[in-house]
PDB file of C-alpha atoms in Angstrom:
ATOM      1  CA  UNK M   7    -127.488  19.056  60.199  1.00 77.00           C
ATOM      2  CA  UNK M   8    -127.468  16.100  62.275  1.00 86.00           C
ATOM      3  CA  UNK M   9    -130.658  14.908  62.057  1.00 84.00           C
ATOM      4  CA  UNK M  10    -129.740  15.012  57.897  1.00 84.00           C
ATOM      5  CA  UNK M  11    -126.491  12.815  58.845  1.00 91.00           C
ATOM      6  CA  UNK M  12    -128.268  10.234  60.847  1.00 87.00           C
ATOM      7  CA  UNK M  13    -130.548   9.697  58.043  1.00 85.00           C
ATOM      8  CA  UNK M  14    -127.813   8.601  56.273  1.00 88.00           C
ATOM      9  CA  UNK M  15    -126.314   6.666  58.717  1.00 90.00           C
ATOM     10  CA  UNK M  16    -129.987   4.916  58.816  1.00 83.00           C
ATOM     11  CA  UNK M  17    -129.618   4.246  55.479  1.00 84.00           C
ATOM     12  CA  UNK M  18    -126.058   3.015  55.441  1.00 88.00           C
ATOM     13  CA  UNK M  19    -126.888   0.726  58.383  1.00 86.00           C
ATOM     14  CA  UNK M  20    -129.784  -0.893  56.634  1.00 81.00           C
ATOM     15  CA  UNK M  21    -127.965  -2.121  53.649  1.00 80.00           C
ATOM     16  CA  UNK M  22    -125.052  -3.428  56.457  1.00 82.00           C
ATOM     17  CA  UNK M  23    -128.301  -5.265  58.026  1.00 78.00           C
ATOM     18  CA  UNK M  24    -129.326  -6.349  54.395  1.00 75.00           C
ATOM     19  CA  UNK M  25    -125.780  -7.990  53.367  1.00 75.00           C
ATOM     20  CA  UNK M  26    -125.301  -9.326  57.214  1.00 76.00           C
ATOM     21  CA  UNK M  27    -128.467 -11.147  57.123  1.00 73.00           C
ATOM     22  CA  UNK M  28    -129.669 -11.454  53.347  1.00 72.00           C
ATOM     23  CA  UNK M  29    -129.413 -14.886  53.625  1.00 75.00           C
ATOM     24  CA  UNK M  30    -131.498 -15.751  56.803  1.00 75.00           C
ATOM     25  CA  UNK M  31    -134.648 -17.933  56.196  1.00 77.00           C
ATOM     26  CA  UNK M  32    -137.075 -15.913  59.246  1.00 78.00           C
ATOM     27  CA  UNK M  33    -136.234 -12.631  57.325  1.00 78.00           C
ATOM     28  CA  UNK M  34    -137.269 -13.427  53.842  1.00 78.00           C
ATOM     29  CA  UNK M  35    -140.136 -11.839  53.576  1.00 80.00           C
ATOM     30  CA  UNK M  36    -139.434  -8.795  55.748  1.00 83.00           C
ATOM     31  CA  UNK M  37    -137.102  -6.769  53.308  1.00 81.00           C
ATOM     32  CA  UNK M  38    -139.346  -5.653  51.180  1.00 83.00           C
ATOM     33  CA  UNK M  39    -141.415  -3.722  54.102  1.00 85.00           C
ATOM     34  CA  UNK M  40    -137.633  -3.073  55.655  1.00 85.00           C
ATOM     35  CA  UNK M  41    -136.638  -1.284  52.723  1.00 84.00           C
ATOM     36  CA  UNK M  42    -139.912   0.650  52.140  1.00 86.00           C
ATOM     37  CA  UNK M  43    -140.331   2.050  55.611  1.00 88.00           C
ATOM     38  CA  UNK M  44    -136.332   3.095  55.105  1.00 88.00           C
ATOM     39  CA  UNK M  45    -136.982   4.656  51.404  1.00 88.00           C
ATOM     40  CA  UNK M  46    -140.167   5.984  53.052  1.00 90.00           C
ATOM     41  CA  UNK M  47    -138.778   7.934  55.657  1.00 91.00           C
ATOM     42  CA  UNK M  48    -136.068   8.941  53.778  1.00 90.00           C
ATOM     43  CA  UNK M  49    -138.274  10.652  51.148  1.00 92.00           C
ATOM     44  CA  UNK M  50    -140.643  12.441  54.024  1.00 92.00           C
ATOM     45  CA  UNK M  51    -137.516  13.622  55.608  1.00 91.00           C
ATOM     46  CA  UNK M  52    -136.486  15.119  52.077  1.00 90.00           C
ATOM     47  CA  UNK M  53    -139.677  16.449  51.547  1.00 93.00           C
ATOM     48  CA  UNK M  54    -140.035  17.981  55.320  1.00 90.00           C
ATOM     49  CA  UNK M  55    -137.024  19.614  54.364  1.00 89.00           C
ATOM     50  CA  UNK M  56    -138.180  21.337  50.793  1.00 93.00           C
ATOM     51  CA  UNK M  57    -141.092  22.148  52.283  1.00 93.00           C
ATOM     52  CA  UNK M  58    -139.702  23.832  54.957  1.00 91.00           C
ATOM     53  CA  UNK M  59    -141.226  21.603  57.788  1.00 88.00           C
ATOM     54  CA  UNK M  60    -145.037  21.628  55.988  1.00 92.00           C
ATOM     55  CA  UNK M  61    -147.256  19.869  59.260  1.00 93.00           C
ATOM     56  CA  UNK M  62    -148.481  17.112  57.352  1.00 94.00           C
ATOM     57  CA  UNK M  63    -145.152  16.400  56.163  1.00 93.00           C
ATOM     58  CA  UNK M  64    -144.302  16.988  59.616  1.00 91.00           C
ATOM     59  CA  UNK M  65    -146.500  14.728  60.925  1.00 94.00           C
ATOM     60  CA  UNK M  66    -146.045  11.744  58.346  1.00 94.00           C
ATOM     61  CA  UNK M  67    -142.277  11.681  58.957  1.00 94.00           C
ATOM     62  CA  UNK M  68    -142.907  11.186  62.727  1.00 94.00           C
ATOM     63  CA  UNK M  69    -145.233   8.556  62.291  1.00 95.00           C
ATOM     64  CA  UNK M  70    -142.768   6.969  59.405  1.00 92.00           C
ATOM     65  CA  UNK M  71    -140.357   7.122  62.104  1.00 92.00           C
ATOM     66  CA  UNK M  72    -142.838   5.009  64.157  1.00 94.00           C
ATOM     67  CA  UNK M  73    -143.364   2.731  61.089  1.00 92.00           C
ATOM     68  CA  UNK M  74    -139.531   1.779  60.479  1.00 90.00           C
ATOM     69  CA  UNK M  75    -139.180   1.164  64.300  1.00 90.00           C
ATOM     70  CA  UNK M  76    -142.188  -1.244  64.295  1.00 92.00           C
ATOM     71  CA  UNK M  77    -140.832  -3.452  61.234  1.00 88.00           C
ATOM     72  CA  UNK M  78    -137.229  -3.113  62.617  1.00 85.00           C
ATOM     73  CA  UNK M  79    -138.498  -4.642  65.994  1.00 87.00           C
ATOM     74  CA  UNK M  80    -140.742  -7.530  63.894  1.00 87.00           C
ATOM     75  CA  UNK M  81    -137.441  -8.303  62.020  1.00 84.00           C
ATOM     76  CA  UNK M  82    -135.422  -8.463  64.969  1.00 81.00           C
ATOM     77  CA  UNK M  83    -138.321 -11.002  66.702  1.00 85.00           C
ATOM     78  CA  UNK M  84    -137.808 -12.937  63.750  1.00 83.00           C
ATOM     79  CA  UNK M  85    -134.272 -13.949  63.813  1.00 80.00           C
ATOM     80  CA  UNK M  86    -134.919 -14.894  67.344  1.00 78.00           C
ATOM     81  CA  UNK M  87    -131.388 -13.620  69.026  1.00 70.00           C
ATOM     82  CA  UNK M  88    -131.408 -11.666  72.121  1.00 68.00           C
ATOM     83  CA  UNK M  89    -129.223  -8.372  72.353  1.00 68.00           C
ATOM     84  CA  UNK M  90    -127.460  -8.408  75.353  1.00 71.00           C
ATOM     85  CA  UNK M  91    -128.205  -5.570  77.930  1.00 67.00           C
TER      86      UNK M  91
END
């Protein structure tokens, strides 16, 4: 149950990320992999689910999970700002 709910918050905080910083230059060519690796891991965690937890599927949403951290961490590089600790 929660893991469902944060997938939606994942999704609703992408599309906050898309309208905050649609506009920014460094990030222009990012979205497209931003929203694939978000659509992507939605659909394996759908699938995971259906399937009831099939290993591959398993698997793939773990390393989808690895996937949308990597391009969330190349788009936050790009805008160059620093999140304070």
């Amino acid at each position: 149950f929660v893991h469902r709910n944060l997938a939606w918050l994942v999704a609703a905080a992408f599309v906050g990320v898309a309208v905050h910083f649609r506009r920014e230059a460094m990030l222009k060519g990012i979205w497209p992999l931003l929203l694939g690796a978000v659509l992507l891991q939605f659909v394996l965690g759908v699938l995971t689910v259906l399937t009831q937890v099939q290993l591959v599927l398993g698997v793939l949403h773990q390393q989808g999970a690895l996937v949308l951290l990597a391009v969330l961490l190349v788009a936050l590089h790009r805008t160059g700002r620093v999140i304070p600790s």
